[in-house]
Coordinates of C-alpha atoms and ligand atoms in Angstrom, one line a residue:
X298 CA 96.3 9.1 26.4
X299 CA 96.7 9.4 22.6
X300 CA 93.6 8.1 20.8
X301 CA 92.8 5.8 23.6
X302 CA 89.2 6.0 22.4
X303 CA 90.0 3.6 19.7
X304 CA 91.9 0.9 21.6
X305 CA 88.8 -1.3 21.6
X306 CA 87.9 -3.6 18.8
X307 CA 87.1 -1.8 15.5
X308 CA 83.7 -2.2 14.1
X309 CA 84.0 -3.5 10.5
X310 CA 83.2 -0.6 8.1
X311 CA 80.0 -1.0 6.1
X312 CA 80.3 -2.0 2.5
X313 CA 77.9 -0.7 0.0
X314 CA 74.5 -2.4 -0.4
X315 CA 74.6 -1.3 -4.1
X316 CA 76.3 -3.1 -7.0
X317 CA 76.3 -0.3 -9.6
X318 CA 78.1 3.0 -8.9
X319 CA 77.0 6.4 -10.0
X320 CA 77.2 10.0 -8.6
X321 CA 74.7 9.9 -5.8
X322 CA 74.0 13.6 -6.0
X323 CA 73.4 13.2 -9.8
X324 CA 74.0 14.7 -13.2
X325 CA 73.3 17.9 -15.0
X326 CA 70.8 17.1 -17.8
X327 CA 73.2 17.8 -20.7
X328 CA 76.1 16.0 -19.1
X329 CA 77.9 12.9 -20.1
X330 CA 76.5 10.3 -17.6
X331 CA 78.4 7.1 -17.0
X332 CA 77.7 4.5 -14.3
X333 CA 80.2 1.8 -13.4
X334 CA 79.4 -1.9 -13.1
X335 CA 82.1 -4.1 -11.7
X336 CA 80.6 -7.4 -13.0
X337 CA 79.7 -8.9 -16.4
X338 CA 76.3 -7.8 -17.8
X339 CA 75.0 -7.0 -21.2
X340 CA 72.4 -4.2 -20.7
X341 CA 71.1 -1.8 -18.1
X342 CA 67.9 0.0 -17.3
X343 CA 67.3 3.4 -15.7
X344 CA 64.1 3.2 -13.5
X345 CA 62.2 6.0 -11.7
X346 CA 61.4 5.6 -8.0
X347 CA 58.2 3.8 -8.9
X348 CA 60.2 1.1 -10.8
X349 CA 59.1 2.2 -14.3
X350 CA 61.9 1.8 -16.9
X351 CA 62.7 5.2 -18.3
X352 CA 65.8 4.4 -20.4
X353 CA 67.8 1.4 -21.4
X354 CA 71.1 0.7 -23.1
X355 CA 73.8 -1.8 -23.6
X356 CA 76.8 -1.8 -21.4
X357 CA 80.4 -1.4 -22.7
X358 CA 83.1 -3.8 -21.5
X359 CA 86.2 -2.0 -20.2
X360 CA 88.2 -5.0 -19.2
X361 CA 90.5 -5.2 -16.2
X362 CA 91.2 -1.9 -14.4
X363 CA 94.4 -2.2 -12.4
X364 CA 94.0 0.8 -10.1
X365 CA 90.6 -0.4 -8.8
X366 CA 91.2 -4.1 -9.4
X367 CA 87.8 -4.3 -11.0
X368 CA 86.6 -6.1 -14.1
X369 CA 84.7 -3.2 -15.4
X370 CA 81.6 -2.5 -17.5
X371 CA 80.1 1.0 -18.0
X372 CA 76.6 2.1 -18.6
X373 CA 76.2 5.3 -20.7
X374 CA 73.0 7.1 -19.9
X375 CA 74.0 10.4 -21.5
X376 CA 71.0 10.1 -23.9
X377 CA 68.6 10.3 -21.0
X378 CA 68.1 13.8 -19.6
X379 CA 64.7 14.0 -18.0
X380 CA 64.6 15.7 -14.7
X381 CA 63.9 13.3 -11.8
X382 CA 65.2 10.7 -9.4
X383 CA 66.3 7.4 -10.6
X384 CA 68.2 4.2 -10.1
X385 CA 70.2 2.1 -12.5
X386 CA 69.5 -1.7 -12.7
X387 CA 71.6 -4.4 -14.3
X388 CA 72.3 -8.0 -13.8
X389 CA 70.0 -8.1 -10.7
X390 CA 71.8 -5.3 -9.0
X391 CA 70.9 -1.6 -8.5
X392 CA 72.6 1.7 -7.9
X393 CA 72.0 4.2 -5.2
X394 CA 69.3 6.8 -6.1
X395 CA 70.5 9.8 -8.0
X396 CA 68.9 12.8 -9.6
X397 CA 69.1 14.4 -13.0
X398 CA 68.5 18.2 -12.9
X399 CA 70.0 21.6 -13.3
X400 CA 70.3 22.0 -9.5
X401 CA 71.7 18.6 -8.5
X402 CA 74.9 20.2 -7.0
X403 CA 73.2 23.1 -5.1
X404 CA 72.8 21.2 -1.9
X405 CA 76.3 19.6 -2.0
X406 CA 77.8 23.1 -2.6
X407 CA 75.8 24.5 0.3
X408 CA 76.8 21.7 2.6
X409 CA 80.5 21.7 1.7
X410 CA 80.5 25.5 2.2
X411 CA 78.6 25.3 5.5
X412 CA 81.2 22.8 6.7
X413 CA 83.5 25.7 7.5
X414 CA 81.0 27.2 9.9
X415 CA 80.9 23.9 11.8
X416 CA 84.7 24.1 12.2
X417 CA 84.7 27.6 13.7
X418 CA 86.9 27.9 16.8
X419 CA 86.8 30.4 19.6
X420 CA 83.0 30.7 19.6
X421 CA 80.1 28.5 20.4
X422 CA 77.9 27.1 17.6
X423 CA 74.4 28.4 18.3
X424 CA 71.5 26.0 17.7
X425 CA 69.9 28.6 15.4
X426 CA 72.7 28.1 12.9
X427 CA 74.2 24.7 13.8
X428 CA 70.9 22.8 14.6
X429 CA 71.5 19.7 16.5
X430 CA 75.3 20.1 16.1
X431 CA 75.4 23.1 18.3
X432 CA 78.1 23.2 21.0
X433 CA 79.7 25.5 23.6
X434 CA 82.6 28.0 23.2
X435 CA 85.9 26.5 22.5
X436 CA 89.6 27.4 22.8
X437 CA 89.0 30.9 24.1
X438 CA 91.9 31.2 26.6
X439 CA 95.0 33.2 25.7
X440 CA 97.7 31.1 24.2
X441 CA 101.3 31.0 25.3
X442 CA 104.1 31.9 23.0
X443 CA 106.2 28.7 22.6
X444 CA 109.5 30.6 22.6
X445 CA 108.7 32.7 25.7
X446 CA 105.9 31.2 27.8
X447 CA 105.6 34.4 29.9
X448 CA 104.0 36.0 26.9
X449 CA 100.4 35.3 26.2
X450 CA 98.5 36.2 23.0
X451 CA 94.9 36.3 21.9
X452 CA 94.8 34.0 18.8
X453 CA 91.1 33.0 19.2
X454 CA 89.0 32.4 16.1
X455 CA 89.6 30.7 12.7
X456 CA 88.6 27.2 11.7
X457 CA 89.7 24.0 13.3
X458 CA 92.0 22.6 10.7
X459 CA 90.6 19.1 10.5
X460 CA 89.6 16.2 12.7
X461 CA 91.9 17.8 15.3
X462 CA 91.5 21.2 16.9
X463 CA 94.7 22.8 15.7
X464 CA 94.9 25.9 13.6
X465 CA 97.7 26.2 11.1
X466 CA 98.5 29.3 9.0
X467 CA 99.6 27.7 5.7
X468 CA 96.6 25.3 5.6
X469 CA 94.2 28.0 6.6
X470 CA 95.5 30.5 4.0
X471 CA 95.2 27.8 1.2
X472 CA 91.7 26.9 2.1
X473 CA 90.6 30.5 2.3
X474 CA 92.3 31.2 -1.1
X475 CA 90.3 28.4 -2.7
X476 CA 87.1 29.8 -1.4
X477 CA 88.0 33.3 -2.4
X478 CA 88.9 32.3 -5.9
X479 CA 85.7 30.3 -6.1
X480 CA 83.9 33.5 -5.2
X481 CA 85.9 35.6 -7.6
X482 CA 85.3 33.3 -10.6
X483 CA 81.7 32.4 -9.8
X484 CA 80.3 35.3 -7.9
X485 CA 76.6 34.9 -8.9
X486 CA 76.6 31.4 -7.4
X487 CA 77.7 32.8 -4.0
X488 CA 75.6 35.9 -4.2
X489 CA 72.5 33.7 -4.1
X490 CA 73.8 31.1 -1.7
X491 CA 72.3 31.1 1.9
X492 CA 74.3 29.3 4.5
X493 CA 72.4 30.3 7.6
X494 CA 75.4 31.7 9.5
X495 CA 75.3 34.6 12.0
X496 CA 76.8 37.4 9.9
X497 CA 75.0 39.6 7.4
X498 CA 76.1 42.3 5.0
X499 CA 78.0 40.4 2.3
X500 CA 77.7 37.0 0.6
X501 CA 77.8 34.3 3.2
X502 CA 80.9 32.6 1.9
X503 CA 82.8 35.9 2.3
X504 CA 81.5 36.2 5.9
X505 CA 82.7 32.7 6.5
X506 CA 86.2 33.3 5.0
X507 CA 86.4 36.5 7.0
X508 CA 86.1 34.5 10.2
X509 CA 89.4 32.8 9.1
X510 CA 91.1 35.9 7.9
X511 CA 90.5 37.7 11.2
X512 CA 92.3 34.9 12.9
X513 CA 95.1 34.8 10.4
X514 CA 95.8 38.4 11.1
X515 CA 96.0 37.7 14.8
X516 CA 98.8 35.2 13.9
X517 CA 101.0 38.0 12.7
X518 CA 103.8 39.2 15.0
X519 CA 104.9 42.8 15.5
X520 CA 107.5 42.5 12.7
X521 CA 105.0 41.2 10.2
X522 CA 106.0 37.5 10.4
X523 CA 103.3 34.9 10.8
X524 CA 103.4 32.3 13.6
X525 CA 103.3 28.9 12.0
X526 CA 100.4 27.4 14.1
X527 CA 98.3 27.7 17.2
X528 CA 97.8 24.2 18.7
X529 CA 98.1 22.3 21.9
X530 CA 101.3 20.3 22.4
X531 CA 99.5 16.9 21.9
X532 CA 96.3 16.3 20.0
X533 CA 93.2 16.4 22.2
X534 CA 91.4 13.1 22.9
X535 CA 88.1 12.5 21.2
X536 CA 86.2 15.2 23.2
X537 CA 84.0 18.1 22.1
X538 CA 86.0 21.2 21.4
X539 CA 84.8 23.0 24.5
X540 CA 86.1 20.1 26.6
X541 CA 89.6 20.4 25.2
X542 CA 91.2 22.5 27.9
X543 CA 94.8 21.8 27.3
X544 CA 97.2 24.7 27.1
X545 CA 97.3 26.4 23.7
X546 CA 100.6 27.4 22.2
X547 CA 101.6 29.8 19.4
X548 CA 104.6 28.2 17.6
X549 CA 107.4 30.1 15.9
X550 CA 107.2 32.2 12.8
X551 CA 107.9 30.5 9.5
X552 CA 108.6 32.0 6.1
X553 CA 106.0 29.8 4.4
X554 CA 103.3 31.0 6.8
X555 CA 104.4 34.6 6.4
X556 CA 104.3 34.4 2.6
X557 CA 101.0 32.6 2.5
X558 CA 99.5 35.1 4.9
X559 CA 100.7 38.0 2.7
X560 CA 99.2 36.3 -0.3
X561 CA 95.8 35.5 1.0
X562 CA 95.4 38.9 2.7
X563 CA 96.3 40.6 -0.6
X564 CA 93.8 38.4 -2.5
X565 CA 91.2 39.1 0.1
X566 CA 91.8 42.8 0.3
X567 CA 90.8 43.2 -3.3
X568 CA 87.6 41.1 -2.9
X569 CA 86.3 42.7 0.4
X570 CA 86.9 46.3 -0.9
X571 CA 83.4 46.3 -2.4
X572 CA 81.8 45.3 0.9
X573 CA 83.9 46.8 3.7
X574 CA 86.7 49.2 2.7
X575 CA 88.1 49.4 6.3
X576 CA 88.5 45.6 6.5
X577 CA 90.0 45.7 3.0
X578 CA 92.5 48.3 4.2
X579 CA 93.4 46.2 7.3
X580 CA 94.1 43.2 5.0
X581 CA 96.3 45.3 2.7
X582 CA 98.3 46.5 5.7
X583 CA 98.7 43.0 7.0
X584 CA 99.8 41.8 3.5
X585 CA 102.3 44.7 3.2
X586 CA 103.8 44.0 6.7
X587 CA 104.2 40.4 5.8
X588 CA 105.9 41.3 2.5
X589 CA 108.2 43.6 4.4
X590 CA 109.1 40.7 6.7
X591 CA 109.8 38.6 3.6
X592 CA 112.2 41.3 2.3
X593 CA 114.1 41.5 5.6
X594 CA 114.2 37.7 5.9
X595 CA 115.3 36.4 2.5
X596 CA 116.4 33.0 3.9
X597 CA 114.0 30.0 4.3
X598 CA 112.7 29.7 7.9
X599 CA 111.0 26.3 8.0
X600 CA 109.1 24.7 10.8
X601 CA 109.7 21.5 12.8
X602 CA 107.7 20.3 15.7
X603 CA 109.5 20.5 19.0
X604 CA 110.4 17.0 20.4
X605 CA 107.3 15.3 21.6
X606 CA 104.8 17.6 20.0
X607 CA 102.4 15.6 17.8
X608 CA 100.1 18.2 16.4
X609 CA 100.3 19.0 12.7
X610 CA 103.7 20.0 11.4
X611 CA 103.1 21.3 7.9
X612 CA 106.8 21.5 7.4
X613 CA 108.1 22.3 3.9
X614 CA 111.5 22.1 2.4
X615 CA 111.6 25.6 0.9
X616 CA 109.4 28.7 0.6
X617 CA 109.9 29.4 -3.1
X618 CA 106.4 28.9 -4.3
X619 CA 105.0 30.7 -1.2
X620 CA 107.1 33.8 -2.0
X621 CA 106.0 33.7 -5.6
X622 CA 102.4 33.5 -4.6
X623 CA 102.8 36.4 -2.1
X624 CA 104.4 38.8 -4.6
X625 CA 102.0 37.8 -7.4
X626 CA 98.9 38.6 -5.2
X627 CA 100.5 41.9 -4.0
X628 CA 101.2 43.0 -7.5
X629 CA 97.7 42.0 -8.6
X630 CA 96.3 44.1 -5.8
X631 CA 98.5 47.2 -5.8
X632 CA 100.1 47.3 -9.3
X633 CA 103.4 48.3 -7.7
X634 CA 106.3 47.5 -10.0
X635 CA 108.5 46.5 -7.0
X636 CA 106.2 43.6 -6.4
X637 CA 106.2 42.7 -10.0
X638 CA 110.0 42.6 -10.0
X639 CA 110.1 40.5 -6.8
X640 CA 107.6 38.1 -8.3
X641 CA 109.7 37.6 -11.4
X642 CA 112.9 37.1 -9.4
X643 CA 111.2 34.5 -7.2
X644 CA 110.5 32.6 -10.4
X645 CA 114.2 31.9 -10.6
X646 CA 113.7 28.9 -8.4
X647 CA 112.2 25.7 -9.8
X648 CA 108.8 24.8 -8.5
X649 CA 105.5 23.6 -10.0
X650 CA 103.6 26.6 -11.5
X651 CA 100.2 24.9 -11.3
X652 CA 100.2 23.5 -7.8
X653 CA 97.2 24.7 -5.9
X654 CA 98.3 24.1 -2.3
X655 CA 98.6 23.5 0.6
X656 CA 102.4 23.2 0.5
X657 CA 103.2 24.0 -3.1
X658 CA 101.2 27.1 -4.0
X659 CA 102.8 28.2 -7.3
X660 CA 99.5 27.7 -9.1
X661 CA 97.8 30.2 -6.9
X662 CA 100.5 32.7 -7.8
X663 CA 100.1 31.9 -11.5
X664 CA 96.3 32.3 -11.3
X665 CA 96.6 35.7 -9.6
X666 CA 98.9 36.9 -12.4
X667 CA 96.8 35.4 -15.2
X668 CA 93.6 37.0 -14.1
X669 CA 94.8 40.3 -12.9
X670 CA 94.2 43.4 -15.0
X671 CA 97.6 45.1 -14.4
X672 CA 100.3 45.6 -16.9
X673 CA 101.8 42.2 -17.5
X674 CA 104.9 40.7 -19.0
X675 CA 103.0 39.1 -21.9
X676 CA 105.4 36.3 -22.4
X677 CA 105.3 35.4 -18.7
X678 CA 101.5 35.5 -18.6
X679 CA 101.4 33.2 -21.7
X680 CA 104.0 30.8 -20.1
X681 CA 101.9 30.5 -17.0
X682 CA 98.7 29.9 -19.0
X683 CA 100.6 27.3 -21.0
X684 CA 101.5 25.5 -17.8
X685 CA 97.8 25.2 -16.9
X686 CA 96.9 24.0 -20.4
X687 CA 99.7 21.5 -20.5
X688 CA 98.7 20.2 -17.1
X689 CA 95.1 19.7 -18.3
X690 CA 96.4 17.8 -21.3
X691 CA 98.5 15.5 -19.1
X692 CA 95.6 14.9 -16.8
X693 CA 93.2 14.1 -19.6
X694 CA 95.5 11.3 -20.7
X695 CA 95.6 9.8 -17.3
X696 CA 91.9 10.2 -16.9
X697 CA 91.2 8.5 -20.2
X698 CA 93.3 5.5 -19.3
X699 CA 91.6 5.1 -15.9
X700 CA 88.6 2.8 -15.7
X701 CA 86.7 5.2 -13.5
X702 CA 87.7 8.1 -15.7
X703 CA 89.7 10.2 -13.2
X704 CA 93.2 11.5 -13.5
X705 CA 94.4 9.5 -10.5
X706 CA 97.5 7.4 -10.7
X707 CA 98.5 4.8 -8.1
X708 CA 100.8 7.1 -6.3
X709 CA 98.2 9.8 -6.1
X710 CA 96.4 7.6 -3.6
X711 CA 98.2 9.1 -0.6
X712 CA 97.0 10.7 2.6
X713 CA 94.2 13.1 1.6
X714 CA 93.9 11.7 -2.0
X715 CA 90.5 13.4 -2.3
X716 CA 92.3 16.7 -2.2
X717 CA 94.4 15.6 -5.2
X718 CA 91.2 14.5 -6.9
X719 CA 89.6 17.8 -6.3
X720 CA 92.6 19.9 -7.3
X721 CA 92.7 18.0 -10.6
X722 CA 89.0 19.0 -10.9
X723 CA 90.1 22.6 -10.3
X724 CA 92.7 22.4 -13.1
X725 CA 90.0 21.3 -15.5
X726 CA 87.5 23.9 -14.3
X727 CA 90.2 26.7 -14.7
X728 CA 91.1 25.6 -18.2
X729 CA 87.4 25.9 -19.2
X730 CA 86.8 29.2 -17.4
X731 CA 90.0 31.0 -18.2
X732 CA 91.1 29.6 -21.6
X733 CA 87.7 28.4 -23.0
X734 CA 88.7 24.7 -23.3
X735 CA 85.2 23.4 -23.2
X736 CA 86.4 19.8 -23.4
X737 CA 87.6 20.2 -19.8
X738 CA 84.1 20.4 -18.4
X739 CA 83.4 16.7 -18.7
X740 CA 86.6 15.9 -17.0
X741 CA 85.9 18.2 -14.1
X742 CA 82.5 16.6 -13.8
X743 CA 84.0 13.1 -13.7
X744 CA 86.0 14.1 -10.7
X745 CA 82.9 15.2 -8.8
X746 CA 81.1 12.1 -9.9
X747 CA 83.9 10.0 -8.5
X748 CA 83.9 11.9 -5.2
X749 CA 80.2 11.5 -4.8
X750 CA 79.9 7.7 -5.5
X751 CA 81.0 6.8 -9.1
X752 CA 84.1 5.0 -7.6
X753 CA 85.0 1.4 -7.0
X754 CA 83.7 1.5 -3.4
X755 CA 80.5 3.1 -4.5
X756 CA 80.8 5.5 -1.6
X757 CA 80.1 9.2 -1.4
X758 CA 83.1 10.7 0.3
X759 CA 81.1 13.7 1.5
X760 CA 79.2 13.3 4.8
X761 CA 75.5 13.8 4.6
X762 CA 75.4 13.4 0.8
X763 CA 74.0 10.2 -0.9
X764 CA 72.4 6.9 0.2
X765 CA 75.8 5.2 0.8
X766 CA 78.2 7.7 2.2
X767 CA 81.0 8.4 4.7
X768 CA 79.4 8.4 8.1
X769 CA 82.3 8.0 10.5
X770 CA 84.9 10.5 9.7
X771 CA 87.9 11.1 11.9
X772 CA 86.5 14.3 13.2
X773 CA 86.4 14.9 17.0
X774 CA 83.0 16.6 17.4
X775 CA 81.3 14.1 15.1
X776 CA 82.5 11.3 17.3
X777 CA 82.0 13.0 20.7
X778 CA 78.6 14.7 20.1
X779 CA 76.8 11.4 20.6
X780 CA 74.5 12.3 17.6
X781 CA 74.0 9.4 15.1
X782 CA 73.8 11.6 12.1
X783 CA 77.2 13.0 11.1
X784 CA 77.8 16.7 10.6
X785 CA 77.2 17.1 6.9
X786 CA 79.3 18.5 4.1
X787 CA 82.7 17.1 5.2
X788 CA 85.1 15.7 2.6
X789 CA 86.9 12.5 3.8
X790 CA 90.6 12.1 3.0
X791 CA 90.0 9.0 0.9
X792 CA 92.0 6.0 -0.3
X793 CA 95.6 5.9 0.8
X794 CA 97.9 3.1 -0.3
X795 CA 100.5 4.1 2.3
X796 CA 98.2 3.3 5.2
X797 CA 99.8 5.8 7.5
X798 CA 98.2 4.9 10.8
X799 CA 97.8 1.6 12.8
X800 CA 94.1 1.4 12.2
X801 CA 94.5 1.7 8.4
X802 CA 97.0 -1.1 8.6
X803 CA 94.5 -3.3 10.4
X804 CA 91.5 -2.4 8.3
X805 CA 93.0 -2.7 4.8
X806 CA 94.3 -6.2 3.7
X807 CA 97.7 -6.3 1.9
X808 CA 97.4 -6.1 -1.8
X809 CA 94.2 -4.1 -1.8
X810 CA 94.1 -2.0 -5.1
X811 CA 94.8 1.7 -4.6
X812 CA 91.3 3.0 -5.1
X813 CA 90.0 0.6 -2.5
X814 CA 92.5 1.4 0.3
X815 CA 89.8 3.2 2.3
X816 CA 87.6 2.5 5.3
X817 CA 84.9 4.6 6.8
X818 CA 86.2 4.2 10.3
X819 CA 86.7 7.1 12.7
X820 CA 89.8 5.6 14.1
X821 CA 91.8 5.9 10.8
X822 CA 93.1 9.4 10.5
X823 CA 95.1 8.6 7.3
X824 CA 92.1 7.3 5.5
X825 CA 89.1 9.1 7.0
X826 CA 90.0 12.5 8.4
X827 CA 88.5 15.7 7.1
X828 CA 90.3 19.0 6.6
X829 CA 89.4 22.5 5.5
X830 CA 91.7 22.3 2.5
X831 CA 90.0 19.1 1.2
X832 CA 86.7 20.8 1.5
X833 CA 87.9 24.0 -0.2
X834 CA 88.8 22.7 -3.6
X835 CA 85.6 20.7 -3.6
X836 CA 83.6 23.9 -3.1
X837 CA 85.6 25.4 -6.0
X838 CA 84.7 22.6 -8.4
X839 CA 81.1 22.5 -7.3
X840 CA 80.7 26.2 -7.7
X841 CA 82.0 25.8 -11.3
X842 CA 79.5 23.1 -12.0
X843 CA 76.7 25.1 -10.4
X844 CA 77.7 28.0 -12.7
X845 CA 77.2 26.0 -15.9
Ligands
LIG918 O1 97.1 16.6 5.1 C1 98.3 16.3 5.6 C2 98.9 15.1 4.8 O2 99.2 15.5 3.5 C3 100.2 14.7 5.5 O3 100.7 13.5 4.8 C4 100.0 14.3 7.0 C5 101.2 13.9 7.7 O4 102.1 14.9 7.8 O5 99.4 15.5 7.6 C6 98.2 15.9 7.1 O6 97.8 17.0 7.8 C7 97.2 16.8 9.0 C8 97.8 17.9 9.9 O7 99.2 17.6 10.1 C9 97.1 18.1 11.2 N1 95.6 18.2 11.0 C10 95.1 17.1 10.3 C11 95.7 17.0 8.9 C12 95.0 15.9 8.1 O8 95.3 14.6 8.5
LIG919 ZN1 88.1 25.5 19.0

């Protein structure tokens, strides 16, 4: 039964028709603009769509780049800033079309934000909002408690996690937190954004995140603990969500899920207060109940799939960073010294203080503390800020030694490498916004350029964006809907040297350089799946760029 849809011959993934690689959405006029040329050539032209040469320059030889395997030349078109649509030409080859303008990321931000709507569970997607990607109601039956199957629960709602139809608390809390922090740091961007979703009354992104928060609160048990996940026992075949009629189960409470739920509800409570004080109060109560559970369950309660269950596990080895994040958000929200003390004592354990999820969430706790306007332990606030600054300095070094200009090492090319790419982008964005390190902007931009086509495969990893882009993500509805055009705005997992599925092993020849271990094939879940928490850091970085 499992993935039988792909037992047939695989169609060979498309390779780019372009020979020069640039960001296919484009560049802000005053940005550094670098295109990548993986063959020897002396000079380049930038032409408009009528073929008129608008800018020319000499290339720079970068030599051999190990992580991509390319002999690399770059074209610097920073000096050209006229608004318009262009291609780069060099050595008889061309790039995909790209734009220069102040609004080049508006559409990408809108599409990657709207992606969450397309992943809604427990409702139908109406044609008025989903266009041709509308579909019927899914996963509306009550779910059975795994530990006592006589008990059923209503856990409808939330977003499908990924290419599968599971819903997982730690993953959902992390994605929601990225979007909430994006709103918090760049509110004007989201106040003017229109996503064409059903709800009104607050910025669309907040309505969308609320859809997930309402579900998260349904995942809380009577003692305040959070069930780890709501999924079927086995992943659905490649059918539309409304045709997945397998029994849904609610799996046991974990301490990571409970802490993450406390954290994101506290964060959200502060943000929604201005729009709906009753909802804000409900979030506060949920966060406090989860915090109480954490107090009465000081030991780590992890999660392991029961024998035979193949839906996502999201197991972790400890819950230290999760507890830190929870207490930090609760302190930021309430100002209660008890939360401050618990936050400080949770720092006794060693964990990364800049990690932005989904498993290690210490960076989210640091962020909450750094930006809150409560009384702070000045030395601690400084230490956390230093961690972010140090991280940015480290990442700059890596990015500067990388041919394609991103802070990605070989080992970073693992399952969901584009999440790592975007979280590095977030670190740079945060260092600019919070600590005024203006040199970080260019680094943040490079990470978006890479995601959108300035990479050794010349592909835009975001569906619907760019002339040569991911079109066949491992995403059940995108495969089952029979529509040629893929649901837009979805961020593909990206290159993965570990080739963690049988299709990846068939598709990628041995010895392929890390940045090229990718194929746009729906079969390969370890190369080409999508998830909510790969989209969410992308939304954050794009919102930062749109805010410039
Ligand atoms: O994103 C997760 C990745 O980091 C892990 O290596 C992988 C294997 O444990 O699981 C990924 O998460 C998947 C989750 O378990 C179920 N939904 C789809 C997720 C993306 O593939
Ligand atoms: Zn569903």
